[in-house]
């Protein structure tokens, strides 16, 4: 980026002037189709307000995701439409989550990773992270198990580890294959094998698993930090007029433990259940922090103690914050979406690895998008935001 050199599309988003927009996409397996339904509504509104063929990569300056959210983020960053995203989910999920009778329970992951790897490659090809085909800022979250570190990787040329050093102590991030990074972010334990990624010559590859088993299954807080911390070289201005952060979920619910069904293995059951709920606890904390630090017309109830954290951050709101999601709980669906599900359907739609639930999950997402995503959220006058009733 020398003097007089025209900025690439990516660099105009990352380093150009003007208000900035971040899109953060949660993990959630096949429930990612819920996020697609929200994105369809957003795309429709922006096309109506801006131009009829607008892609979301033109509006958002940084798109990041975890696990299934990384697939969506990558596709959007390449300029794909929500119609193409919807087709990806309907085509990819039945293939990637096809259960084989020949896989050994507890000794092998549930699904054949080669199918998922092949389908991801169809979307992103053999492009590396520095490809000019990425139309905007792109980031994803993965967990590196051999070092115990969380990797928040982006196509930001000012970030640490972008360049390969002269001593070749590591391979610069710009050279990583996007298909390997996305596969790493989707390597959910017990569902798929870990992903091995070369780090440098002469040492074993890094062992990566799903970013959802880090604090960032909802990557929104990590992306906000990326936009502000000096180490990343972006340093975007804060304030509701300068920064809008949109966070989209894939459906959540409280994982309750039925004490009557504990049986003889109660200690193991409690331990496993506790580990599983850490992801939900981390997501709740991220949501609480974002609603506290930002100004949100779409508040969510965090818990019965603090409600929707409606009090103002001590130094004033740092951004506008929009959170779109659903609660996959019977009373919530009936109250907000006028949808009454049987216990069997509710159990089915909560599953992250059941392609048969996609039509129902998509219908829930569409209903919620009609309720939650308003044209007023996407105007140019954030000071006129008026919060809705907490969800």
Tab-separated table of N, CA and C in Angstrom, residues 33-34 46 49 90 92 111 114 130 147 151 159 186 206 209 228 283 308 317 324 327 329 339 358 370 372 384:
chain	number	residue	atom	x	y	z
A	33	UNK	N	-28.665	-22.330	9.720
A	33	UNK	CA	-29.701	-21.892	8.784
A	33	UNK	C	-30.614	-20.843	9.433
A	34	UNK	N	-30.691	-20.810	10.752
A	34	UNK	CA	-31.421	-19.745	11.452
A	34	UNK	C	-30.752	-18.405	11.180
A	46	UNK	N	-31.427	-3.845	3.145
A	46	UNK	CA	-30.334	-3.035	2.602
A	46	UNK	C	-30.473	-2.842	1.095
A	49	UNK	N	-32.965	-0.140	0.636
A	49	UNK	CA	-32.508	1.185	1.049
A	49	UNK	C	-31.333	1.692	0.228
A	90	UNK	N	-28.623	-26.234	2.532
A	90	UNK	CA	-29.476	-27.345	2.133
A	90	UNK	C	-28.689	-28.427	1.395
A	92	UNK	N	-25.049	-28.787	1.725
A	92	UNK	CA	-23.887	-29.246	2.500
A	92	UNK	C	-24.285	-30.099	3.693
A	111	UNK	N	-18.903	-38.351	12.148
A	111	UNK	CA	-19.027	-38.087	10.722
A	111	UNK	C	-17.673	-38.115	10.023
A	114	UNK	N	-13.845	-36.022	5.556
A	114	UNK	CA	-13.502	-35.771	4.161
A	114	UNK	C	-14.672	-35.162	3.399
A	130	UNK	N	-4.749	-14.162	2.003
A	130	UNK	CA	-4.451	-12.868	1.394
A	130	UNK	C	-5.095	-12.682	0.024
A	147	UNK	N	-1.124	-26.318	21.739
A	147	UNK	CA	-0.558	-25.212	22.518
A	147	UNK	C	-1.562	-24.638	23.507
A	151	UNK	N	-7.088	-19.191	18.493
A	151	UNK	CA	-6.638	-18.474	17.304
A	151	UNK	C	-7.785	-17.626	16.764
A	159	UNK	N	-2.053	-7.097	11.063
A	159	UNK	CA	-2.124	-7.892	12.285
A	159	UNK	C	-0.813	-8.623	12.540
A	186	UNK	N	-14.548	-25.579	12.333
A	186	UNK	CA	-15.739	-26.433	12.380
A	186	UNK	C	-15.465	-27.836	12.917
A	206	UNK	N	0.044	-27.947	13.716
A	206	UNK	CA	-0.834	-27.554	14.799
A	206	UNK	C	-2.112	-28.386	14.776
A	209	UNK	N	-9.219	-27.584	16.788
A	209	UNK	CA	-10.603	-28.027	16.918
A	209	UNK	C	-11.523	-26.800	16.855
A	228	UNK	N	-10.378	-2.538	17.906
A	228	UNK	CA	-9.902	-1.451	18.746
A	228	UNK	C	-8.460	-1.599	19.227
A	283	UNK	N	-21.297	-17.390	26.134
A	283	UNK	CA	-22.130	-16.599	25.225
A	283	UNK	C	-22.964	-15.586	26.005
A	308	UNK	N	-31.946	-6.762	31.188
A	308	UNK	CA	-31.308	-6.588	29.876
A	308	UNK	C	-30.118	-5.635	29.931
A	317	UNK	N	-22.019	4.927	25.545
A	317	UNK	CA	-22.020	3.770	24.636
A	317	UNK	C	-20.880	3.832	23.626
A	324	UNK	N	-29.653	-10.483	16.989
A	324	UNK	CA	-30.789	-11.226	16.466
A	324	UNK	C	-30.586	-12.708	16.788
A	327	UNK	N	-34.826	-18.175	21.001
A	327	UNK	CA	-34.710	-19.095	22.119
A	327	UNK	C	-35.481	-20.347	21.739
A	329	UNK	N	-36.988	-22.633	23.107
A	329	UNK	CA	-37.727	-23.064	24.280
A	329	UNK	C	-39.208	-22.859	24.011
A	339	UNK	N	-45.723	-19.922	17.800
A	339	UNK	CA	-45.398	-21.246	17.265
A	339	UNK	C	-45.375	-22.240	18.418
A	358	UNK	N	-33.551	-28.889	9.400
A	358	UNK	CA	-33.293	-27.628	8.691
A	358	UNK	C	-34.569	-26.905	8.285
A	370	UNK	N	-38.716	-11.626	10.806
A	370	UNK	CA	-39.818	-10.697	10.562
A	370	UNK	C	-40.141	-9.896	11.818
A	372	UNK	N	-37.937	-9.306	14.487
A	372	UNK	CA	-36.826	-8.588	15.102
A	372	UNK	C	-36.128	-7.590	14.188
A	384	UNK	N	-31.628	8.003	16.786
A	384	UNK	CA	-33.064	7.856	16.879
A	384	UNK	C	-33.485	6.429	17.253
